[in-house]
CSV table of N, CA and C in Angstrom, one decimal:
chain,number,residue,atom,x,y,z
T,98,MET,N,-14.5,-5.6,22.4
T,98,MET,CA,-14.0,-4.2,22.4
T,98,MET,C,-12.5,-4.3,22.0
T,99,ALA,N,-12.2,-3.3,21.2
T,99,ALA,CA,-10.8,-3.2,20.6
T,99,ALA,C,-9.9,-2.7,21.7
T,100,SER,N,-8.7,-3.3,21.8
T,100,SER,CA,-7.7,-2.8,22.8
T,100,SER,C,-6.8,-1.8,22.0
T,101,PRO,N,-5.9,-1.1,22.7
T,101,PRO,CA,-5.0,-0.2,22.0
T,101,PRO,C,-4.1,-1.1,21.1
T,102,GLN,N,-3.7,-2.3,21.5
T,102,GLN,CA,-2.9,-3.2,20.7
T,102,GLN,C,-3.6,-3.6,19.4
T,103,ASP,N,-4.9,-3.8,19.5
T,103,ASP,CA,-5.7,-4.1,18.3
T,103,ASP,C,-5.7,-2.9,17.3
T,104,ILE,N,-5.9,-1.7,17.8
T,104,ILE,CA,-5.9,-0.5,17.0
T,104,ILE,C,-4.6,-0.3,16.3
T,105,ILE,N,-3.5,-0.6,17.0
T,105,ILE,CA,-2.1,-0.5,16.4
T,105,ILE,C,-2.0,-1.5,15.3
T,106,GLN,N,-2.5,-2.7,15.6
T,106,GLN,CA,-2.4,-3.8,14.6
T,106,GLN,C,-3.2,-3.4,13.3
T,107,VAL,N,-4.4,-2.9,13.5
T,107,VAL,CA,-5.1,-2.4,12.3
T,107,VAL,C,-4.4,-1.3,11.6
T,108,ALA,N,-3.8,-0.4,12.3
T,108,ALA,CA,-3.0,0.7,11.6
T,108,ALA,C,-1.9,0.1,10.8
T,109,PHE,N,-1.2,-0.9,11.4
T,109,PHE,CA,-0.1,-1.6,10.6
T,109,PHE,C,-0.6,-2.4,9.4
T,110,ILE,N,-1.7,-3.0,9.5
T,110,ILE,CA,-2.3,-3.6,8.4
T,110,ILE,C,-2.6,-2.6,7.3
T,111,GLY,N,-3.2,-1.5,7.6
T,111,GLY,CA,-3.5,-0.5,6.7
T,111,GLY,C,-2.2,0.1,6.0
T,112,ILE,N,-1.2,0.4,6.9
T,112,ILE,CA,0.1,0.9,6.4
T,112,ILE,C,0.7,-0.1,5.4
T,113,GLY,N,0.7,-1.4,5.8
T,113,GLY,CA,1.3,-2.4,5.0
T,113,GLY,C,0.6,-2.6,3.6
T,114,ALA,N,-0.8,-2.6,3.7
T,114,ALA,CA,-1.5,-2.7,2.5
T,114,ALA,C,-1.3,-1.5,1.5
T,115,THR,N,-1.3,-0.3,2.1
T,115,THR,CA,-1.0,0.9,1.3
T,115,THR,C,0.4,0.9,0.7
T,116,ALA,N,1.3,0.5,1.5
T,116,ALA,CA,2.7,0.3,0.9
T,116,ALA,C,2.8,-0.7,-0.2
T,117,PHE,N,2.0,-1.8,0.0
T,117,PHE,CA,2.0,-2.8,-1.1
T,117,PHE,C,1.4,-2.2,-2.4
T,118,MET,N,0.3,-1.5,-2.2
T,118,MET,CA,-0.3,-0.8,-3.4
T,118,MET,C,0.7,0.2,-4.0
T,119,ASP,N,1.5,0.9,-3.2
T,119,ASP,CA,2.5,1.8,-3.7
T,119,ASP,C,3.6,1.1,-4.5
T,120,MET,N,4.0,0.0,-4.0
T,120,MET,CA,5.0,-0.8,-4.8
T,120,MET,C,4.4,-1.2,-6.1
T,121,TRP,N,3.2,-1.6,-6.2
T,121,TRP,CA,2.5,-1.9,-7.4
T,121,TRP,C,2.5,-0.7,-8.3
T,122,LEU,N,2.1,0.5,-7.8
T,122,LEU,CA,2.1,1.7,-8.6
T,122,LEU,C,3.4,2.1,-9.1
T,123,LYS,N,4.5,1.8,-8.3
T,123,LYS,CA,5.8,2.1,-8.7
T,123,LYS,C,6.2,1.2,-9.9
T,124,LEU,N,5.8,-0.1,-9.8
T,124,LEU,CA,6.1,-1.0,-10.9
T,124,LEU,C,5.4,-0.5,-12.2
T,125,LEU,N,4.1,-0.2,-12.0
T,125,LEU,CA,3.4,0.4,-13.2
T,125,LEU,C,4.1,1.6,-13.8
T,126,GLN,N,4.5,2.5,-12.9
T,126,GLN,CA,5.2,3.7,-13.4
T,126,GLN,C,6.5,3.3,-14.2
T,127,ARG,N,7.2,2.4,-13.7
T,127,ARG,CA,8.5,1.9,-14.4
T,127,ARG,C,8.1,1.3,-15.7
T,128,LEU,N,6.9,0.7,-15.9
T,128,LEU,CA,6.5,0.1,-17.1
T,128,LEU,C,5.9,1.2,-18.0
T,129,GLY,N,5.9,2.4,-17.6
T,129,GLY,CA,5.3,3.5,-18.4
T,129,GLY,C,3.8,3.7,-18.3
T,130,VAL,N,3.2,3.1,-17.3
T,130,VAL,CA,1.8,3.3,-17.1
T,130,VAL,C,1.6,4.5,-16.2
T,131,PRO,N,0.7,5.5,-16.6
T,131,PRO,CA,0.5,6.6,-15.7
T,131,PRO,C,-0.2,6.2,-14.4
T,132,THR,N,0.3,6.8,-13.3
T,132,THR,CA,-0.2,6.4,-12.0
T,132,THR,C,-0.7,7.7,-11.3
T,133,LEU,N,-1.1,7.5,-10.0
T,133,LEU,CA,-1.6,8.6,-9.2
T,133,LEU,C,-0.5,9.7,-8.9
T,134,ASN,N,-1.0,10.9,-8.9
T,134,ASN,CA,-0.1,12.0,-8.4
T,134,ASN,C,-0.7,12.4,-7.0
T,135,PHE,N,0.0,12.0,-6.0
T,135,PHE,CA,-0.5,12.3,-4.6
T,135,PHE,C,-0.4,13.7,-4.3
T,136,ALA,N,0.3,14.5,-5.0
T,136,ALA,CA,0.3,16.0,-4.7
T,136,ALA,C,-1.1,16.5,-5.0
T,137,LEU,N,-1.7,16.0,-6.1
T,137,LEU,CA,-3.1,16.5,-6.4
T,137,LEU,C,-4.1,16.0,-5.4
T,138,ILE,N,-3.9,14.9,-4.8
T,138,ILE,CA,-4.8,14.5,-3.7
T,138,ILE,C,-4.6,15.4,-2.5
T,139,GLY,N,-3.3,15.8,-2.3
T,139,GLY,CA,-3.0,16.7,-1.2
T,139,GLY,C,-3.6,18.1,-1.5
T,140,ARG,N,-3.6,18.5,-2.8
T,140,ARG,CA,-4.2,19.8,-3.2
T,140,ARG,C,-5.7,19.7,-2.9
T,141,TRP,N,-6.3,18.6,-3.3
T,141,TRP,CA,-7.8,18.5,-3.1
T,141,TRP,C,-8.1,18.5,-1.6
T,142,ALA,N,-7.3,17.8,-0.8
T,142,ALA,CA,-7.5,17.7,0.6
T,142,ALA,C,-7.3,19.1,1.3
T,143,GLY,N,-6.3,19.8,0.8
T,143,GLY,CA,-6.0,21.1,1.4
T,143,GLY,C,-7.1,22.1,1.1
T,144,HIS,N,-7.6,22.0,-0.1
T,144,HIS,CA,-8.8,22.9,-0.4
T,144,HIS,C,-10.0,22.5,0.3
T,145,LEU,N,-10.2,21.2,0.5
T,145,LEU,CA,-11.3,20.6,1.3
T,145,LEU,C,-11.2,21.2,2.7
T,146,LEU,N,-10.0,21.2,3.3
T,146,LEU,CA,-9.9,21.8,4.7
T,146,LEU,C,-10.2,23.3,4.7
T,147,ARG,N,-10.1,23.9,3.6
T,147,ARG,CA,-10.5,25.3,3.5
T,147,ARG,C,-11.9,25.5,3.0
T,148,GLY,N,-12.7,24.4,2.9
T,148,GLY,CA,-14.1,24.5,2.6
T,148,GLY,C,-14.5,24.3,1.2
T,149,LYS,N,-13.6,24.1,0.3
T,149,LYS,CA,-13.9,23.9,-1.1
T,149,LYS,C,-13.8,22.4,-1.5
T,150,PHE,N,-14.9,21.8,-1.8
T,150,PHE,CA,-15.0,20.3,-2.1
T,150,PHE,C,-14.8,20.0,-3.6
T,151,ARG,N,-15.5,20.8,-4.4
T,151,ARG,CA,-15.6,20.5,-5.9
T,151,ARG,C,-14.7,21.5,-6.7
T,152,HIS,N,-14.0,20.9,-7.7
T,152,HIS,CA,-13.2,21.7,-8.5
T,152,HIS,C,-13.5,21.4,-10.0
T,153,THR,N,-13.3,22.4,-10.8
T,153,THR,CA,-13.5,22.2,-12.3
T,153,THR,C,-12.4,21.3,-12.8
T,154,LEU,N,-11.2,21.5,-12.3
T,154,LEU,CA,-10.1,20.6,-12.6
T,154,LEU,C,-9.0,20.9,-11.5
T,155,ILE,N,-8.7,19.9,-10.7
T,155,ILE,CA,-7.8,20.1,-9.6
T,155,ILE,C,-6.4,20.5,-10.0
T,156,GLY,N,-6.0,20.1,-11.2
T,156,GLY,CA,-4.7,20.5,-11.6
T,156,GLY,C,-4.5,22.0,-11.8
T,157,ARG,N,-5.7,22.7,-12.0
T,157,ARG,CA,-5.7,24.1,-12.3
T,157,ARG,C,-6.0,24.9,-11.0
T,158,ALA,N,-6.3,24.2,-9.9
T,158,ALA,CA,-6.6,24.9,-8.6
T,158,ALA,C,-5.2,25.4,-8.1
T,159,PRO,N,-5.3,26.4,-7.3
T,159,PRO,CA,-4.1,27.0,-6.7
T,159,PRO,C,-3.4,25.9,-5.8
T,160,PRO,N,-2.1,25.8,-6.0
T,160,PRO,CA,-1.3,24.8,-5.1
T,160,PRO,C,-1.5,25.1,-3.7
T,161,ILE,N,-1.3,24.1,-2.9
T,161,ILE,CA,-1.4,24.2,-1.4
T,161,ILE,C,0.0,23.9,-0.9
T,162,PRO,N,0.5,24.7,0.0
T,162,PRO,CA,1.8,24.5,0.6
T,162,PRO,C,1.9,23.1,1.2
T,163,GLY,N,2.9,22.3,0.9
T,163,GLY,CA,3.0,20.9,1.4
T,163,GLY,C,2.0,19.9,0.8
T,164,GLU,N,1.5,20.2,-0.4
T,164,GLU,CA,0.4,19.3,-0.9
T,164,GLU,C,0.9,17.9,-1.2
T,165,ALA,N,2.1,17.7,-1.5
T,165,ALA,CA,2.6,16.4,-1.8
T,165,ALA,C,2.7,15.6,-0.5
T,166,ALA,N,3.2,16.2,0.6
T,166,ALA,CA,3.2,15.5,1.9
T,166,ALA,C,1.8,15.2,2.4
T,167,LEU,N,0.9,16.2,2.2
T,167,LEU,CA,-0.5,16.1,2.6
T,167,LEU,C,-1.1,14.9,1.8
T,168,GLY,N,-0.9,14.9,0.6
T,168,GLY,CA,-1.4,13.8,-0.3
T,168,GLY,C,-1.0,12.4,0.2
T,169,TRP,N,0.3,12.3,0.5
T,169,TRP,CA,0.8,11.0,1.0
T,169,TRP,C,0.1,10.6,2.4
T,170,LEU,N,0.0,11.7,3.2
T,170,LEU,CA,-0.6,11.5,4.6
T,170,LEU,C,-2.0,11.0,4.4
T,171,VAL,N,-2.8,11.7,3.6
T,171,VAL,CA,-4.2,11.3,3.3
T,171,VAL,C,-4.2,9.9,2.8
T,172,HIS,N,-3.4,9.5,1.8
T,172,HIS,CA,-3.3,8.2,1.2
T,172,HIS,C,-3.2,7.1,2.3
T,173,TYR,N,-2.2,7.3,3.2
T,173,TYR,CA,-2.0,6.3,4.2
T,173,TYR,C,-3.1,6.3,5.3
T,174,ALA,N,-3.6,7.5,5.6
T,174,ALA,CA,-4.7,7.6,6.6
T,174,ALA,C,-5.9,6.8,6.1
T,175,VAL,N,-6.2,7.0,4.8
T,175,VAL,CA,-7.4,6.3,4.2
T,175,VAL,C,-7.1,4.8,4.2
T,176,GLY,N,-5.9,4.4,3.9
T,176,GLY,CA,-5.5,3.0,3.9
T,176,GLY,C,-5.8,2.4,5.3
T,177,MET,N,-5.4,3.1,6.4
T,177,MET,CA,-5.6,2.6,7.7
T,177,MET,C,-7.1,2.6,8.0
T,178,ALA,N,-7.9,3.6,7.6
T,178,ALA,CA,-9.3,3.6,7.8
T,178,ALA,C,-10.0,2.4,7.1
T,179,PHE,N,-9.6,2.1,5.9
T,179,PHE,CA,-10.1,0.9,5.2
T,179,PHE,C,-9.8,-0.4,5.9
T,180,ALA,N,-8.6,-0.5,6.5
T,180,ALA,CA,-8.2,-1.6,7.2
T,180,ALA,C,-9.1,-1.8,8.5
T,181,GLY,N,-9.4,-0.6,9.1
T,181,GLY,CA,-10.3,-0.6,10.2
T,181,GLY,C,-11.7,-1.1,9.8
T,182,LEU,N,-12.2,-0.7,8.7
T,182,LEU,CA,-13.5,-1.1,8.2
T,182,LEU,C,-13.5,-2.6,7.9
T,183,LEU,N,-12.4,-3.1,7.4
T,183,LEU,CA,-12.3,-4.6,7.2
T,183,LEU,C,-12.4,-5.3,8.6
T,184,VAL,N,-11.7,-4.9,9.5
T,184,VAL,CA,-11.7,-5.6,10.8
T,184,VAL,C,-13.0,-5.4,11.5
T,185,VAL,N,-13.6,-4.2,11.4
T,185,VAL,CA,-15.0,-4.1,12.0
T,185,VAL,C,-16.0,-5.0,11.4
T,186,GLY,N,-15.9,-5.2,10.0
T,186,GLY,CA,-16.8,-6.0,9.3
T,186,GLY,C,-16.5,-7.5,9.6
T,187,GLN,N,-15.3,-7.9,9.8
T,187,GLN,CA,-14.9,-9.3,10.0
T,187,GLN,C,-14.8,-9.7,11.4
T,188,GLY,N,-14.6,-8.7,12.3
T,188,GLY,CA,-14.4,-9.0,13.7
T,188,GLY,C,-12.9,-9.1,14.0
T,189,LEU,N,-12.5,-8.9,15.2
T,189,LEU,CA,-11.1,-8.9,15.7
T,189,LEU,C,-10.4,-10.2,15.4
T,190,ALA,N,-11.2,-11.3,15.5
T,190,ALA,CA,-10.6,-12.6,15.3
T,190,ALA,C,-10.0,-12.7,13.9
T,191,TRP,N,-10.5,-12.0,12.9
T,191,TRP,CA,-9.9,-12.0,11.5
T,191,TRP,C,-8.4,-11.7,11.5
T,192,MET,N,-8.0,-10.8,12.4
T,192,MET,CA,-6.6,-10.4,12.4
T,192,MET,C,-5.7,-11.6,12.9
T,193,ALA,N,-6.2,-12.5,13.7
T,193,ALA,CA,-5.4,-13.6,14.1
T,193,ALA,C,-5.4,-14.7,13.1
T,194,ALA,N,-6.4,-14.8,12.3
T,194,ALA,CA,-6.5,-15.9,11.2
T,194,ALA,C,-7.1,-15.2,10.0
T,195,PRO,N,-6.4,-14.3,9.3
T,195,PRO,CA,-6.9,-13.6,8.2
T,195,PRO,C,-7.2,-14.5,7.0
T,196,SER,N,-8.3,-14.2,6.3
T,196,SER,CA,-8.6,-14.9,5.1
T,196,SER,C,-8.6,-13.9,3.9
T,197,MET,N,-8.2,-14.4,2.7
T,197,MET,CA,-8.0,-13.5,1.6
T,197,MET,C,-9.3,-12.9,1.0
T,198,LEU,N,-10.4,-13.7,0.9
T,198,LEU,CA,-11.6,-13.2,0.2
T,198,LEU,C,-12.1,-11.9,0.8
T,199,PRO,N,-12.3,-11.8,2.1
T,199,PRO,CA,-12.9,-10.6,2.6
T,199,PRO,C,-12.0,-9.4,2.3
T,200,ALA,N,-10.7,-9.6,2.4
T,200,ALA,CA,-9.7,-8.5,2.1
T,200,ALA,C,-9.8,-8.1,0.7
T,201,LEU,N,-9.9,-9.0,-0.2
T,201,LEU,CA,-10.0,-8.7,-1.7
T,201,LEU,C,-11.3,-8.0,-2.0
T,202,VAL,N,-12.4,-8.5,-1.4
T,202,VAL,CA,-13.7,-7.9,-1.7
T,202,VAL,C,-13.7,-6.5,-1.2
T,203,LEU,N,-13.2,-6.3,0.0
T,203,LEU,CA,-13.2,-4.9,0.6
T,203,LEU,C,-12.3,-4.0,-0.3
T,204,GLY,N,-11.1,-4.5,-0.6
T,204,GLY,CA,-10.2,-3.7,-1.4
T,204,GLY,C,-10.8,-3.3,-2.7
T,205,ILE,N,-11.5,-4.2,-3.4
T,205,ILE,CA,-12.1,-3.8,-4.7
T,205,ILE,C,-13.3,-2.9,-4.4
T,206,CYS,N,-14.0,-3.1,-3.4
T,206,CYS,CA,-15.2,-2.2,-3.0
T,206,CYS,C,-14.7,-0.7,-2.7
T,207,THR,N,-13.5,-0.6,-2.2
T,207,THR,CA,-13.0,0.7,-1.9
T,207,THR,C,-12.8,1.6,-3.1
T,208,VAL,N,-12.9,1.0,-4.3
T,208,VAL,CA,-12.8,1.8,-5.5
T,208,VAL,C,-13.9,2.8,-5.6
T,209,ILE,N,-15.0,2.6,-4.9
T,209,ILE,CA,-16.1,3.5,-4.9
T,209,ILE,C,-15.7,4.9,-4.5
T,210,VAL,N,-14.8,5.0,-3.6
T,210,VAL,CA,-14.4,6.3,-3.1
T,210,VAL,C,-13.7,7.1,-4.2
T,211,PRO,N,-12.7,6.6,-4.8
T,211,PRO,CA,-12.1,7.5,-5.9
T,211,PRO,C,-13.0,7.7,-7.1
T,212,LEU,N,-13.7,6.6,-7.5
T,212,LEU,CA,-14.6,6.8,-8.7
T,212,LEU,C,-15.8,7.6,-8.4
T,213,GLY,N,-16.4,7.5,-7.2
T,213,GLY,CA,-17.7,8.1,-7.0
T,213,GLY,C,-17.6,9.4,-6.2
T,214,VAL,N,-16.4,9.7,-5.5
T,214,VAL,CA,-16.3,10.9,-4.7
T,214,VAL,C,-15.2,11.7,-5.1
T,215,MET,N,-14.0,11.2,-5.1
T,215,MET,CA,-12.8,12.0,-5.3
T,215,MET,C,-12.7,12.5,-6.8
T,216,GLN,N,-12.9,11.6,-7.7
T,216,GLN,CA,-12.7,12.0,-9.1
T,216,GLN,C,-13.8,13.1,-9.5
T,217,PRO,N,-15.0,12.9,-9.2
T,217,PRO,CA,-16.0,14.0,-9.5
T,217,PRO,C,-15.6,15.3,-8.8
T,218,ALA,N,-15.2,15.2,-7.5
T,218,ALA,CA,-14.8,16.4,-6.8
T,218,ALA,C,-13.5,17.1,-7.4
T,219,MET,N,-12.7,16.3,-8.0
T,219,MET,CA,-11.5,16.8,-8.6
T,219,MET,C,-11.7,17.3,-10.0
T,220,GLY,N,-12.9,17.2,-10.5
T,220,GLY,CA,-13.2,17.6,-11.9
T,220,GLY,C,-13.0,16.6,-13.0
T,221,LEU,N,-12.8,15.3,-12.6
T,221,LEU,CA,-12.6,14.2,-13.6
T,221,LEU,C,-13.8,13.5,-13.9
T,222,GLY,N,-14.9,13.8,-13.3
T,222,GLY,CA,-16.2,13.2,-13.6
T,222,GLY,C,-16.4,11.9,-12.8
T,223,PHE,N,-17.7,11.5,-12.7
T,223,PHE,CA,-18.0,10.2,-12.1
T,223,PHE,C,-17.3,9.1,-12.9
T,224,ALA,N,-16.6,8.3,-12.2
T,224,ALA,CA,-15.9,7.1,-12.8
T,224,ALA,C,-15.0,7.6,-14.0
T,225,SER,N,-14.3,8.6,-13.8
T,225,SER,CA,-13.4,9.1,-14.8
T,225,SER,C,-14.0,9.6,-16.1
T,226,SER,N,-15.3,9.9,-16.1
T,226,SER,CA,-16.1,10.1,-17.3
T,226,SER,C,-15.6,11.3,-18.1
T,227,LYS,N,-14.9,12.3,-17.5
T,227,LYS,CA,-14.4,13.4,-18.2
T,227,LYS,C,-12.9,13.3,-18.6
T,228,THR,N,-12.4,12.1,-18.5
T,228,THR,CA,-11.0,11.8,-19.0
T,228,THR,C,-11.1,11.2,-20.4
T,229,PRO,N,-9.9,11.3,-21.1
T,229,PRO,CA,-9.9,10.7,-22.4
T,229,PRO,C,-10.2,9.2,-22.5
T,230,THR,N,-9.9,8.5,-21.5
T,230,THR,CA,-10.0,7.0,-21.5
T,230,THR,C,-10.7,6.5,-20.2
T,231,PRO,N,-12.0,6.8,-20.0
T,231,PRO,CA,-12.7,6.5,-18.8
T,231,PRO,C,-12.7,5.0,-18.4
T,232,PHE,N,-13.0,4.2,-19.4
T,232,PHE,CA,-13.0,2.7,-19.1
T,232,PHE,C,-11.7,2.2,-18.6
T,233,ARG,N,-10.6,2.6,-19.3
T,233,ARG,CA,-9.2,2.2,-19.0
T,233,ARG,C,-8.9,2.7,-17.6
T,234,ASN,N,-9.2,3.9,-17.3
T,234,ASN,CA,-8.9,4.5,-16.0
T,234,ASN,C,-9.7,3.8,-14.9
T,235,CYS,N,-11.0,3.5,-15.1
T,235,CYS,CA,-11.8,2.7,-14.1
T,235,CYS,C,-11.2,1.4,-13.9
T,236,LEU,N,-10.9,0.7,-15.0
T,236,LEU,CA,-10.3,-0.7,-14.9
T,236,LEU,C,-9.0,-0.6,-14.1
T,237,ARG,N,-8.2,0.4,-14.4
T,237,ARG,CA,-6.9,0.5,-13.6
T,237,ARG,C,-7.2,0.8,-12.2
T,238,SER,N,-8.2,1.6,-11.8
T,238,SER,CA,-8.5,1.8,-10.4
T,238,SER,C,-9.0,0.6,-9.7
T,239,VAL,N,-9.8,-0.2,-10.4
T,239,VAL,CA,-10.3,-1.5,-9.8
T,239,VAL,C,-9.1,-2.4,-9.5
T,240,VAL,N,-8.2,-2.5,-10.5
T,240,VAL,CA,-7.1,-3.4,-10.3
T,240,VAL,C,-6.2,-2.9,-9.1
T,241,ASN,N,-6.0,-1.6,-9.1
T,241,ASN,CA,-5.1,-1.0,-8.0
T,241,ASN,C,-5.8,-1.3,-6.7
T,242,HIS,N,-7.1,-1.2,-6.6
T,242,HIS,CA,-7.7,-1.4,-5.3
T,242,HIS,C,-7.8,-2.9,-5.0
T,243,GLY,N,-7.8,-3.7,-6.0
T,243,GLY,CA,-7.7,-5.2,-5.8
T,243,GLY,C,-6.3,-5.5,-5.2
T,244,VAL,N,-5.3,-4.8,-5.7
T,244,VAL,CA,-3.9,-5.0,-5.2
T,244,VAL,C,-3.9,-4.5,-3.7
T,245,PHE,N,-4.6,-3.4,-3.4
T,245,PHE,CA,-4.7,-3.0,-2.0
T,245,PHE,C,-5.3,-4.0,-1.2
T,246,GLY,N,-6.4,-4.7,-1.7
T,246,GLY,CA,-7.1,-5.7,-0.9
T,246,GLY,C,-6.1,-6.9,-0.7
T,247,LEU,N,-5.3,-7.3,-1.7
T,247,LEU,CA,-4.3,-8.3,-1.5
T,247,LEU,C,-3.3,-7.9,-0.4
T,248,GLY,N,-3.0,-6.6,-0.5
T,248,GLY,CA,-2.1,-6.1,0.6
T,248,GLY,C,-2.6,-6.1,2.0
T,249,LEU,N,-4.0,-5.9,2.1
T,249,LEU,CA,-4.6,-6.1,3.4
T,249,LEU,C,-4.4,-7.5,3.9
T,250,TYR,N,-4.7,-8.5,3.1
T,250,TYR,CA,-4.5,-9.9,3.5
T,250,TYR,C,-3.1,-10.2,3.8
T,251,LEU,N,-2.1,-9.8,2.9
T,251,LEU,CA,-0.7,-10.2,3.2
T,251,LEU,C,-0.2,-9.5,4.4
T,252,SER,N,-0.6,-8.2,4.6
T,252,SER,CA,-0.1,-7.5,5.8
T,252,SER,C,-0.7,-8.2,7.1
T,253,ALA,N,-2.0,-8.5,7.1
T,253,ALA,CA,-2.6,-9.2,8.2
T,253,ALA,C,-2.0,-10.5,8.5
T,254,ALA,N,-1.8,-11.3,7.4
T,254,ALA,CA,-1.1,-12.6,7.5
T,254,ALA,C,0.3,-12.5,8.0
T,255,GLY,N,1.0,-11.5,7.6
T,255,GLY,CA,2.4,-11.4,8.1
T,255,GLY,C,2.4,-11.0,9.5
T,256,ILE,N,1.6,-10.1,9.9
T,256,ILE,CA,1.5,-9.7,11.3
T,256,ILE,C,1.1,-10.9,12.2
T,257,ALA,N,0.1,-11.6,11.7
T,257,ALA,CA,-0.4,-12.8,12.5
T,257,ALA,C,0.7,-13.8,12.6
T,258,TRP,N,1.5,-14.0,11.6
T,258,TRP,CA,2.6,-15.0,11.6
T,258,TRP,C,3.7,-14.5,12.6
T,259,ILE,N,4.0,-13.2,12.6
T,259,ILE,CA,5.0,-12.7,13.5
T,259,ILE,C,4.5,-12.8,15.0
T,260,ARG,N,3.2,-12.6,15.2
T,260,ARG,CA,2.7,-12.7,16.6
T,260,ARG,C,2.6,-14.1,17.2
T,261,GLN,N,2.7,-15.1,16.3
T,261,GLN,CA,2.6,-16.5,16.8
T,261,GLN,C,3.8,-16.9,17.6
């Protein structure tokens, strides 16, 4: 059974992994590669809270007050949830002695959420099919989620090292 300390540790693993992914996205942005707009995620989440799941194109949907902040909040909450999924799947002992492979596999598997749920709901089609460059966008998403998986491992390893 998970203790409050375990839950806090999972949250920090998720926060660390999400921050690691954000640093990667910032690097891509500086290199001129288009990256995520978290305000649009906030807009989608805000409309979802009002009962609207699917949009023709989220960029044309009415803005939601505080959508950028909401988008970042959702981004980090999902990162913590994915960290929890990893720990549930691997067991609490994984946090004390994390291994990279399960974190990478889970990270890459999490790409199912944006490609199969969020993008279609935001009007971009399944696996970016309604965008000008679907294959490139999908590949970029898989790499970004792989970076998130690496972040899960590095965050867990860092926390385990600090706790020793």
